[in-house]
Coordinates of C-alpha atoms and ligand atoms in Angstrom, one line a residue:
X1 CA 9.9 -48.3 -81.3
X2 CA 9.6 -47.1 -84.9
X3 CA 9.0 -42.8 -85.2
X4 CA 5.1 -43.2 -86.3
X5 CA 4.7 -45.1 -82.9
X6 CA 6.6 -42.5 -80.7
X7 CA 4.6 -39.6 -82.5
X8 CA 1.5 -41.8 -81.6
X9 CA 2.1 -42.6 -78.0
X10 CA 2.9 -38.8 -77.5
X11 CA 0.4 -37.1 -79.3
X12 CA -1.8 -38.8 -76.8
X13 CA -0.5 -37.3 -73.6
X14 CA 0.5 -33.3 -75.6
X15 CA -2.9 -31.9 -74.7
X16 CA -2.7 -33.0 -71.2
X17 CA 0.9 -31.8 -70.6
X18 CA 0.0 -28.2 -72.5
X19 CA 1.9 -28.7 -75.2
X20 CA 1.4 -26.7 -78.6
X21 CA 3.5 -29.0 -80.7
X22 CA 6.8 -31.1 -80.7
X23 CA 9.0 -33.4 -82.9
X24 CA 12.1 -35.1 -83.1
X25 CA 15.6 -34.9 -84.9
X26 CA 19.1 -37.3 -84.4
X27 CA 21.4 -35.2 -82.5
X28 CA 24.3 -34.5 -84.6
X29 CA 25.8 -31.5 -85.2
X30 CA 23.6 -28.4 -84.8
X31 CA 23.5 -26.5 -88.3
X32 CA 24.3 -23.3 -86.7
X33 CA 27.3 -24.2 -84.8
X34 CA 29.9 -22.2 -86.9
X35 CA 27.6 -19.0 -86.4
X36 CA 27.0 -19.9 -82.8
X37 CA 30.6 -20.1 -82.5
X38 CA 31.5 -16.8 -84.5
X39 CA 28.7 -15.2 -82.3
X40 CA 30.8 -16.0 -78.7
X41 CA 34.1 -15.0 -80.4
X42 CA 32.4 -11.2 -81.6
X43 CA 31.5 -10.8 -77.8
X44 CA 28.0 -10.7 -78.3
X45 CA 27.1 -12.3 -74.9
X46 CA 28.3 -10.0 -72.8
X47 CA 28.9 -11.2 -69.3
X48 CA 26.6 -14.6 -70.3
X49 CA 30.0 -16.5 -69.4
X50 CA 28.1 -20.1 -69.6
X51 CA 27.2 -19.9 -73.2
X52 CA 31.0 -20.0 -73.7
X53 CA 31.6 -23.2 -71.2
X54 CA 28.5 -24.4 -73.4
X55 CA 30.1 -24.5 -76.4
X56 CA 32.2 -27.7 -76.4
X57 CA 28.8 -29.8 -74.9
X58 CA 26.1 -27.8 -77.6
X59 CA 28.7 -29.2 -80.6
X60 CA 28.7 -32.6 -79.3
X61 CA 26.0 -33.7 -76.8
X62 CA 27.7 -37.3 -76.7
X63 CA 30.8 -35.9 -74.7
X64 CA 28.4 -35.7 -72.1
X65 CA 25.5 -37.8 -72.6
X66 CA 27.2 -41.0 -74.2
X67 CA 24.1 -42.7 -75.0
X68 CA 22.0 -40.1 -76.0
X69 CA 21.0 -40.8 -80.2
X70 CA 17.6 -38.0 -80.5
X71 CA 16.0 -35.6 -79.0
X72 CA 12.5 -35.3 -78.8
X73 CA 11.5 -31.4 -79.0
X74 CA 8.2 -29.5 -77.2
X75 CA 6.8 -26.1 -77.6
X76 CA 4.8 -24.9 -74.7
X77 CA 3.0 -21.7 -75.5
X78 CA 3.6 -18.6 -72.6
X79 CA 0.7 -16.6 -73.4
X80 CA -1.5 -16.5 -72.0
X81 CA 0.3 -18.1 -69.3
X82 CA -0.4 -21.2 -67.8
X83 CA 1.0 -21.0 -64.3
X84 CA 0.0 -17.9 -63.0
X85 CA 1.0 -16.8 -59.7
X86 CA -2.0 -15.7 -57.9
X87 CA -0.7 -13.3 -55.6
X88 CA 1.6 -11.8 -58.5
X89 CA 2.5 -8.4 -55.9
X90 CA 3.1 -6.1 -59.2
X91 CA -0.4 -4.8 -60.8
X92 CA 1.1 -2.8 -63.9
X93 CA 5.0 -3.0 -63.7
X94 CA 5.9 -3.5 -67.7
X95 CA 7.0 -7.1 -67.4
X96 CA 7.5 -9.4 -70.1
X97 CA 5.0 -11.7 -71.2
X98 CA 7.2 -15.0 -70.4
X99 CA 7.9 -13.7 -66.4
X100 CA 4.0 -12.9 -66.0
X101 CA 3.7 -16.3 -63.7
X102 CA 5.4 -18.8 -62.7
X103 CA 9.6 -20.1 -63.6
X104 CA 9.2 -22.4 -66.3
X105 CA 12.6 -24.2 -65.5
X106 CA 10.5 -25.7 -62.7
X107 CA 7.1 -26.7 -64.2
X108 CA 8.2 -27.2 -68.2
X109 CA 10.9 -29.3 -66.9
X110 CA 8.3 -31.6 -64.2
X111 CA 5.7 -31.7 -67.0
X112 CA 8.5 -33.4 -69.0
X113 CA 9.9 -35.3 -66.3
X114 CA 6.3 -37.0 -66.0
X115 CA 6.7 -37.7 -69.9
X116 CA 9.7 -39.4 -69.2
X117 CA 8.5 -41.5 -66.2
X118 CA 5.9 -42.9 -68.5
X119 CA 8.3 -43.6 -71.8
X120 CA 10.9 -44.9 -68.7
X121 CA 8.0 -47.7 -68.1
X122 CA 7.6 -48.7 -71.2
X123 CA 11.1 -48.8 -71.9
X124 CA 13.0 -49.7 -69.2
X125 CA 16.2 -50.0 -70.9
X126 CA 16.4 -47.0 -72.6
X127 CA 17.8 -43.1 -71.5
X128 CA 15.0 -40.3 -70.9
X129 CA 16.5 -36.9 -70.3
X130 CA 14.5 -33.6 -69.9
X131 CA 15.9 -30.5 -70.3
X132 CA 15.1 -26.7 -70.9
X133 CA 17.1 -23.4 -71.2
X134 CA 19.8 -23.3 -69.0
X135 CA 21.4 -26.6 -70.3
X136 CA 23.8 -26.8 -72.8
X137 CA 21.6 -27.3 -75.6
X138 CA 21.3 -24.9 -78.7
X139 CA 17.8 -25.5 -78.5
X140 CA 16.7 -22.9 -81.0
X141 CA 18.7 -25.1 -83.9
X142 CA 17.8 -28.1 -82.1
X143 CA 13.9 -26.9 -82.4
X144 CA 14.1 -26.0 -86.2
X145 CA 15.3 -29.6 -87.1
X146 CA 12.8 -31.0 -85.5
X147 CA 10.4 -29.2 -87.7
X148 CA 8.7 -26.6 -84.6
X149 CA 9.6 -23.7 -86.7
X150 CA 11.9 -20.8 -88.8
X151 CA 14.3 -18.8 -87.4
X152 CA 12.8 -15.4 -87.4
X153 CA 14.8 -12.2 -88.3
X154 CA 13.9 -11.7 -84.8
X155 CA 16.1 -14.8 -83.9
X156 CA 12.8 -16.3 -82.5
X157 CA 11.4 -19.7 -83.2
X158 CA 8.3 -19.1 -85.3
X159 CA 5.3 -21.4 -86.2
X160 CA 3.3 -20.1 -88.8
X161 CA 0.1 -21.2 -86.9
X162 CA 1.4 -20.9 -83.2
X163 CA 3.2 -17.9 -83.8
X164 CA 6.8 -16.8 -81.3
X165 CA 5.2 -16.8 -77.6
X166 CA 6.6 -20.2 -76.7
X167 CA 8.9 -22.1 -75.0
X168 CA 11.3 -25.0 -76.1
X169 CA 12.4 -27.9 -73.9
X170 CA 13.5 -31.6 -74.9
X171 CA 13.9 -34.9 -73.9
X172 CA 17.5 -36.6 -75.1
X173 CA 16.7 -39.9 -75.2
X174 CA 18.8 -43.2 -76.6
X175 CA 16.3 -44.2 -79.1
X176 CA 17.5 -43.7 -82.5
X177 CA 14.6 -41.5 -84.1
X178 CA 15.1 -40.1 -87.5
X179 CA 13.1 -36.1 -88.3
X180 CA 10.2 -37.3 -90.5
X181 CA 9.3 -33.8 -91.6
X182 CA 11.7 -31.5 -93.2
X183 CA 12.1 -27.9 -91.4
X184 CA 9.8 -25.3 -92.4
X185 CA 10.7 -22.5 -94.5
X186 CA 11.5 -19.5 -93.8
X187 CA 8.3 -17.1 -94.0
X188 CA 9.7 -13.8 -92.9
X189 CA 9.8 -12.4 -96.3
X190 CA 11.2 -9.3 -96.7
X191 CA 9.1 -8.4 -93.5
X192 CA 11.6 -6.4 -90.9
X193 CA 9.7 -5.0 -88.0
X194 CA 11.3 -6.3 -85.4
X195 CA 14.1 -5.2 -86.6
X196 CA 12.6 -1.3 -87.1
X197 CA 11.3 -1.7 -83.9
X198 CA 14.1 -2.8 -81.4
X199 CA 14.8 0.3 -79.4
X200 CA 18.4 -0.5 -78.8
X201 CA 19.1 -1.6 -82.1
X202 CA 20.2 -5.0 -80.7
X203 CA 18.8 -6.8 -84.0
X204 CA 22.1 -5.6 -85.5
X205 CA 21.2 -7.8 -88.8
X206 CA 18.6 -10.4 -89.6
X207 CA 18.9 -13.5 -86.9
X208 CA 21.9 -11.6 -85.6
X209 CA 21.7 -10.1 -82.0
X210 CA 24.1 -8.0 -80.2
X211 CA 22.8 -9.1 -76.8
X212 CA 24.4 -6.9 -74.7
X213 CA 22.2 -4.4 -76.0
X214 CA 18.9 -6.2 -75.7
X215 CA 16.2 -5.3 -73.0
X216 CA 16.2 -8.7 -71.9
X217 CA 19.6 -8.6 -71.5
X218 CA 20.0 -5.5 -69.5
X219 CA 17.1 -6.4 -67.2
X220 CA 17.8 -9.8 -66.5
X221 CA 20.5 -11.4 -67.0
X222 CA 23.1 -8.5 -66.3
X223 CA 24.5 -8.1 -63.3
X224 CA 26.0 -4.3 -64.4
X225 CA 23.9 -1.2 -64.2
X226 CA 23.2 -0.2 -68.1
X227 CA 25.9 2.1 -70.1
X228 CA 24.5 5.7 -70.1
X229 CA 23.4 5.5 -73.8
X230 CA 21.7 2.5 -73.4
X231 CA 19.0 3.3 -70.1
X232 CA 17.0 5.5 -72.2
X233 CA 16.2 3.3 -74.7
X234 CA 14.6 0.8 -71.9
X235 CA 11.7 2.8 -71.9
X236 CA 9.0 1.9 -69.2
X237 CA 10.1 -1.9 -69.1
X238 CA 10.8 -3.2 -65.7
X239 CA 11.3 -6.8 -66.6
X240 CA 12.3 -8.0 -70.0
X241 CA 10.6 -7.0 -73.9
X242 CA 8.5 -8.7 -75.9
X243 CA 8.5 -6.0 -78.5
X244 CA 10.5 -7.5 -81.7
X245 CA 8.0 -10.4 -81.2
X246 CA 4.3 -8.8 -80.4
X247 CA 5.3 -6.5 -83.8
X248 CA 5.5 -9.4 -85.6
X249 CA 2.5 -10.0 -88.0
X250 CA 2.5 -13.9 -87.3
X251 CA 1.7 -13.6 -83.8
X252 CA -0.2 -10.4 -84.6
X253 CA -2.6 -12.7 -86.9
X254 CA -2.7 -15.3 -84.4
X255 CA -3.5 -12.8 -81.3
X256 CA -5.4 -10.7 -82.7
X257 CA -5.5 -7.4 -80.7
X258 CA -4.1 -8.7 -77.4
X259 CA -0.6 -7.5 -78.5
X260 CA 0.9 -4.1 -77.4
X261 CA 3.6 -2.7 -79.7
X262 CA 3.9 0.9 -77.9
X263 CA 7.3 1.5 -77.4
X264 CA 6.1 3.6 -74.7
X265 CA 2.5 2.8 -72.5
X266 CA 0.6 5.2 -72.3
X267 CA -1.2 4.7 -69.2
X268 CA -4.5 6.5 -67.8
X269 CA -4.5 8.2 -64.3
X270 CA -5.4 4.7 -62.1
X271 CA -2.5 2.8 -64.1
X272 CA 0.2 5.4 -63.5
X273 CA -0.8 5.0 -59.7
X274 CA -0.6 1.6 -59.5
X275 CA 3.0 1.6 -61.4
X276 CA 4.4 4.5 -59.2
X277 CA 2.5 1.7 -56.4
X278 CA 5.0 -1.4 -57.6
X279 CA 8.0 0.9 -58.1
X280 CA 7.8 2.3 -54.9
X281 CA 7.3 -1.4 -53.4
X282 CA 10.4 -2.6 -55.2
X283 CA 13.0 0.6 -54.3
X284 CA 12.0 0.5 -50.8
X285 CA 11.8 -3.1 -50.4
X286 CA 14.6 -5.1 -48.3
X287 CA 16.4 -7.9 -50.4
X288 CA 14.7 -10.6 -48.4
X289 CA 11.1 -9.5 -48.5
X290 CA 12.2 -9.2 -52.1
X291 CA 13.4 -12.6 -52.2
X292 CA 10.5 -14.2 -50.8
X293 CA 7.4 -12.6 -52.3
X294 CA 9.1 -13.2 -56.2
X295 CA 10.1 -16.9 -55.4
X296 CA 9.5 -19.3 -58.0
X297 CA 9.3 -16.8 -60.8
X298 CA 11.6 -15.6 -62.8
X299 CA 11.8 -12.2 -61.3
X300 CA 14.0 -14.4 -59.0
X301 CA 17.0 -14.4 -61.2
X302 CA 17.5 -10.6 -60.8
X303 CA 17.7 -10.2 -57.6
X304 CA 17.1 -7.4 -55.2
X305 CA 19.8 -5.7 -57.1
X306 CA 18.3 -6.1 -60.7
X307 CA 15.2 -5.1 -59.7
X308 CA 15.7 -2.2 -58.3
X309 CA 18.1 -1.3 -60.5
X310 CA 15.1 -1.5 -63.5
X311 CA 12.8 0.3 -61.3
X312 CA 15.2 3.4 -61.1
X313 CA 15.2 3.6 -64.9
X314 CA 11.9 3.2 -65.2
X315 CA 11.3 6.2 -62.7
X316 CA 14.1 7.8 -64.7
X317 CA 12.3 7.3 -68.0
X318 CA 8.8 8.2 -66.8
X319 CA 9.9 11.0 -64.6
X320 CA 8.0 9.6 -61.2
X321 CA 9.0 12.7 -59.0
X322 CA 6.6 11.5 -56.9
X323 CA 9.7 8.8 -55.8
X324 CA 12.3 11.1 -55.3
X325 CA 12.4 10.3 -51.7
X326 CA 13.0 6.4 -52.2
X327 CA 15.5 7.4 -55.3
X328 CA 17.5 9.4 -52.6
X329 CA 17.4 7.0 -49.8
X330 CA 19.6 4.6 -52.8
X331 CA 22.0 7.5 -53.6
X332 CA 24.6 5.7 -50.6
X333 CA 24.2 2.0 -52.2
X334 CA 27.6 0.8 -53.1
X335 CA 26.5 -0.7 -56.6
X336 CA 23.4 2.4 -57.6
X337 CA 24.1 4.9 -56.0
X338 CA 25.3 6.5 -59.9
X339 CA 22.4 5.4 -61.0
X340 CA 20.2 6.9 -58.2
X341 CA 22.4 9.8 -58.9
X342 CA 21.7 9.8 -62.4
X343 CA 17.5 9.2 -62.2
X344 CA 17.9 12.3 -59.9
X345 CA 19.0 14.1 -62.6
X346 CA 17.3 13.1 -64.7
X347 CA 14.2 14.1 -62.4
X348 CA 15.2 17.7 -62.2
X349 CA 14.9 18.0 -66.0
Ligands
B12_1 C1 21.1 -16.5 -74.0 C2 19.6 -16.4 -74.2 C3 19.0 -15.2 -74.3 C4 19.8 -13.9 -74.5 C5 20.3 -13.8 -76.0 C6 19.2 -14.1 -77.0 C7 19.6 -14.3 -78.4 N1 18.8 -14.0 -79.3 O1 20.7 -14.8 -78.6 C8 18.8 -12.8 -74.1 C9 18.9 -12.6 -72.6 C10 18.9 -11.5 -74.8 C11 17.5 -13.6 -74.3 C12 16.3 -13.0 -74.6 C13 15.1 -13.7 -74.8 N2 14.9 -15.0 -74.7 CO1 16.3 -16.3 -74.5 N3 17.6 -17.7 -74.4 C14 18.9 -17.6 -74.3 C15 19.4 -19.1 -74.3 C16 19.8 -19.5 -72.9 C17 20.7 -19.3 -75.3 C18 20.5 -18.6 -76.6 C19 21.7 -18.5 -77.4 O2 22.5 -19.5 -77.4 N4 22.0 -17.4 -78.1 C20 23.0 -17.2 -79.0 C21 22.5 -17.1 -80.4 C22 23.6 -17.0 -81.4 O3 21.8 -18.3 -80.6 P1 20.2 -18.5 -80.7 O4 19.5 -17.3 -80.3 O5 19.8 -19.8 -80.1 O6 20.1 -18.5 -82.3 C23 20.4 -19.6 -83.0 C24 19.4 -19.7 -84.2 O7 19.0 -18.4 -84.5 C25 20.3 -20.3 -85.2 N5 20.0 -19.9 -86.6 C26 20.0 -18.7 -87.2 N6 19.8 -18.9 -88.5 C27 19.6 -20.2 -88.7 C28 19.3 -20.9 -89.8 C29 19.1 -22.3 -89.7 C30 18.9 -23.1 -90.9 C31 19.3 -23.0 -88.4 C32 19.1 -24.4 -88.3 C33 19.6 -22.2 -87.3 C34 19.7 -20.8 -87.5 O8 21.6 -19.9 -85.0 C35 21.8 -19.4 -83.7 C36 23.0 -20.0 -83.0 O9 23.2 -21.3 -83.3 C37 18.2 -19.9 -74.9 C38 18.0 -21.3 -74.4 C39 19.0 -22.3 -75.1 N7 19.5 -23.2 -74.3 O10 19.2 -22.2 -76.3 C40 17.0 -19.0 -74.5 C41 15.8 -18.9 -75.5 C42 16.4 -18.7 -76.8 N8 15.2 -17.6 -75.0 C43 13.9 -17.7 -75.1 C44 13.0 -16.6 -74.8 C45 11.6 -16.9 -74.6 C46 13.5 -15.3 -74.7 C47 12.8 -13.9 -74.6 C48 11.5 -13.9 -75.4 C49 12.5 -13.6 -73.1 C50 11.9 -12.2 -72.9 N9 10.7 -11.8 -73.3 O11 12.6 -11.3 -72.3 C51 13.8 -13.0 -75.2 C52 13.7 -12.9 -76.7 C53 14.7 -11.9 -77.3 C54 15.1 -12.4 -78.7 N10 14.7 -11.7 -79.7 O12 15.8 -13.4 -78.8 C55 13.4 -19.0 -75.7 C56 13.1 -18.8 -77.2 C57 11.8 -19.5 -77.7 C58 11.6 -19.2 -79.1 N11 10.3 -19.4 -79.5 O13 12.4 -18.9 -79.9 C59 14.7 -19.9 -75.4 C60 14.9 -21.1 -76.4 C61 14.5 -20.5 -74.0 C62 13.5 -21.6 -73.9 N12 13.9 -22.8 -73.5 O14 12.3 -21.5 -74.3 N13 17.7 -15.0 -74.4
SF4_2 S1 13.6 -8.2 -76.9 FE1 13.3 -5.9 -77.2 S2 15.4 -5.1 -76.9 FE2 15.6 -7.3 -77.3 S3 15.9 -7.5 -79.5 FE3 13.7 -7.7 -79.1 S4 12.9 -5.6 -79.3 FE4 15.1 -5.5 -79.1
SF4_3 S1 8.6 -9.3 -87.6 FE1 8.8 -9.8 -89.7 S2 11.0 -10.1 -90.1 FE2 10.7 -10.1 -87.9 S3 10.5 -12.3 -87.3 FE3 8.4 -11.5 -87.7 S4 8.0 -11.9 -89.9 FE4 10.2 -12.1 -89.6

């Protein structure tokens, strides 16, 4: 199958799947490795262990797909988001943009799979892999080659005319497909908002993030309570941060006006209820009932623990004394009971 057919046969079934754009690149060597590489050795990942047992598999995807020649690479816009959960139980919780519905490991990855059934049938004989995030796949490198967009001072993927809020996945396949388009330039200028506006300075220098620093970071993916310095500077966000992204003016021109950029919400008197509402839901909450009414999103991967754990700052932050109570009743857990101890505190003041 020559490229121009693939890109036909595909572009057929990308508005059905909900797919913004895609393309395809050989899989050699990604052209960021040596950064990638520097990036583990500096510590930047924190605790993210796997991006280290990643590295060997991201340099050379052959060591573990032998027969894998291209990848074929989709972007899925997340906003608005296209699997909501209807019975979502938080009304105004500061959540990213990405968690506000449904885990895309579970329905990128099936709308994928059904790609790959289809190019399966046609071509029996050949290898149809779909993958997204948590494989060992720089995908963000893997994404620029194939022409989806820049890297962003913001270490995003950007499109000029899809703009940041999407996802990547890919399909490694054996078919032997050349890039047709070269990768797009670079259009950030001397633009540096996101940078300006990262409240933990984790942008420490264009496309250069100290993750353990990072909202994202510290509210998902950590299994630590936040260093001291660092809680502040979370703000009122519960679950993730989309700021370095809805500052920037591409997706600001392409969603016009739908974008906050407060580093702070400033809510009326019926939204402050409804937060002090979800707060008080999570802190009190038992870890099952937890575990069961966020299943299937990606609130999921933090757990009773990480949730709560980003409910006391945001209490701590936005100086809820109406939750002292629940605050107290955590001042005896093994693991925040510092940081109960702490939002107390910081209570009082
Ligand atoms: C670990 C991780 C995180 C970490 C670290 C993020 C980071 N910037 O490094 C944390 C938890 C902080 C995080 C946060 C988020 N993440 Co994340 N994350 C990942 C993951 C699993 C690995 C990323 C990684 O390896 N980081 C290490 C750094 C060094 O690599 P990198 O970010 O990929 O950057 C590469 C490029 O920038 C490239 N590069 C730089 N300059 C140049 C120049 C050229 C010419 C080329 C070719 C490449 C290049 O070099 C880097 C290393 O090779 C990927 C999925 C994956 N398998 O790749 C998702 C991924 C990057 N995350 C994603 C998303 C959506 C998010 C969040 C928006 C979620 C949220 N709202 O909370 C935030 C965004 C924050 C931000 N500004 O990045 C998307 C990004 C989509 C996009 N459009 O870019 C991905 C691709 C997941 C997916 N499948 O969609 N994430
Ligand atoms: S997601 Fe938030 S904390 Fe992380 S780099 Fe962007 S602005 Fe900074
Ligand atoms: S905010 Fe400016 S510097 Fe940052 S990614 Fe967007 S265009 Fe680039």
């Amino acid at each position: 199958m020559t490229p121009q057919e693939m890109k036909s046969l595909i572009d057929e079934t990308l508005e059905d799947l909900g797919f913004s754009h895609f393309g395809f690149t050989s899989l050699s060597k990604p052209l960021s490795f040596e950064f990638y590489k520097e990036w583990l050795n500096q510590g930047l990942h924190g605790d993210m262990k796997y991006l280290e047992d990643h590295a060997p598999i991201k340099e050379d995807p052959r060591s573990k797909w032998p027969r894998a020649q291209s990848a074929l690479v989709f972007a899925i816009p997340y906003f608005p988001h296209p699997e909501k959960k209807q019975d979502f139980p938080l009304k105004q919780a500061r959540v990213s943009l990405y968690a506000q519905g449904m885990d895309y490991h579970f329905w990128f990855k099936e709308r994928m799979a059904s790609l790959c059934k289809k190019l399966q049938e046609l071509m029996p004989n050949e290898e149809f892999l779909p993958f997204t995030d948590s494989s060992p796949v720089l995908e963000r490198d893997l994404a620029k080659r194939a022409g989806l967009g820049w890297v962003g001072k913001n270490t995003c993927l950007i499109h000029p005319k899809k703009g940041s809020l999407f996802f990547i996945g890919e399909i490694y396949t054996s078919l032997k497909l050349q890039t047709e388009v070269a990768p797009l330039p670079d259009f950030c200028g001397t633009c540096t908002r996101c940078i300006d506006i990262c409240p933990t300075g984790a942008l420490l220098e264009p496309r250069k993030m100290d993750a353990r620093k990072c909202i994202s970071y510290l509210t998902i993916e950590s299994r630590q309570v936040p260093p001291e310095n660092l809680r502040e500077k979370i703000g009122d966000w519960f679950f993730g941060c989309d700021l370095c992204q809805t500052v920037c003016p591409w997706n600001q021109k392409i969603f016009k006006g739908q974008l906050s950029i407060e580093q702070n919400l400033n809510l009326s008197k019926e939204s402050e209820d409804l937060l002090i509402e979800d707060l008080r839901y999570i802190l009190s909450a038992s870890g099952k009932k937890i575990g069961r009414v966020f299943l299937g999103t990606p609130l999921a991967r933090a757990g009773s623990f990480g949730l709560k754990r980003n409910a006391l700052i945001v209490v701590a932050n936005k100086k809820i004394k109406s939750l002292k109570e629940e605050v107290t009743a955590l001042l005896e857990h093994d693991k925040l009971g510092e940081l109960a101890a702490w939002t107390l505190d910081r209570l009082k003041s």
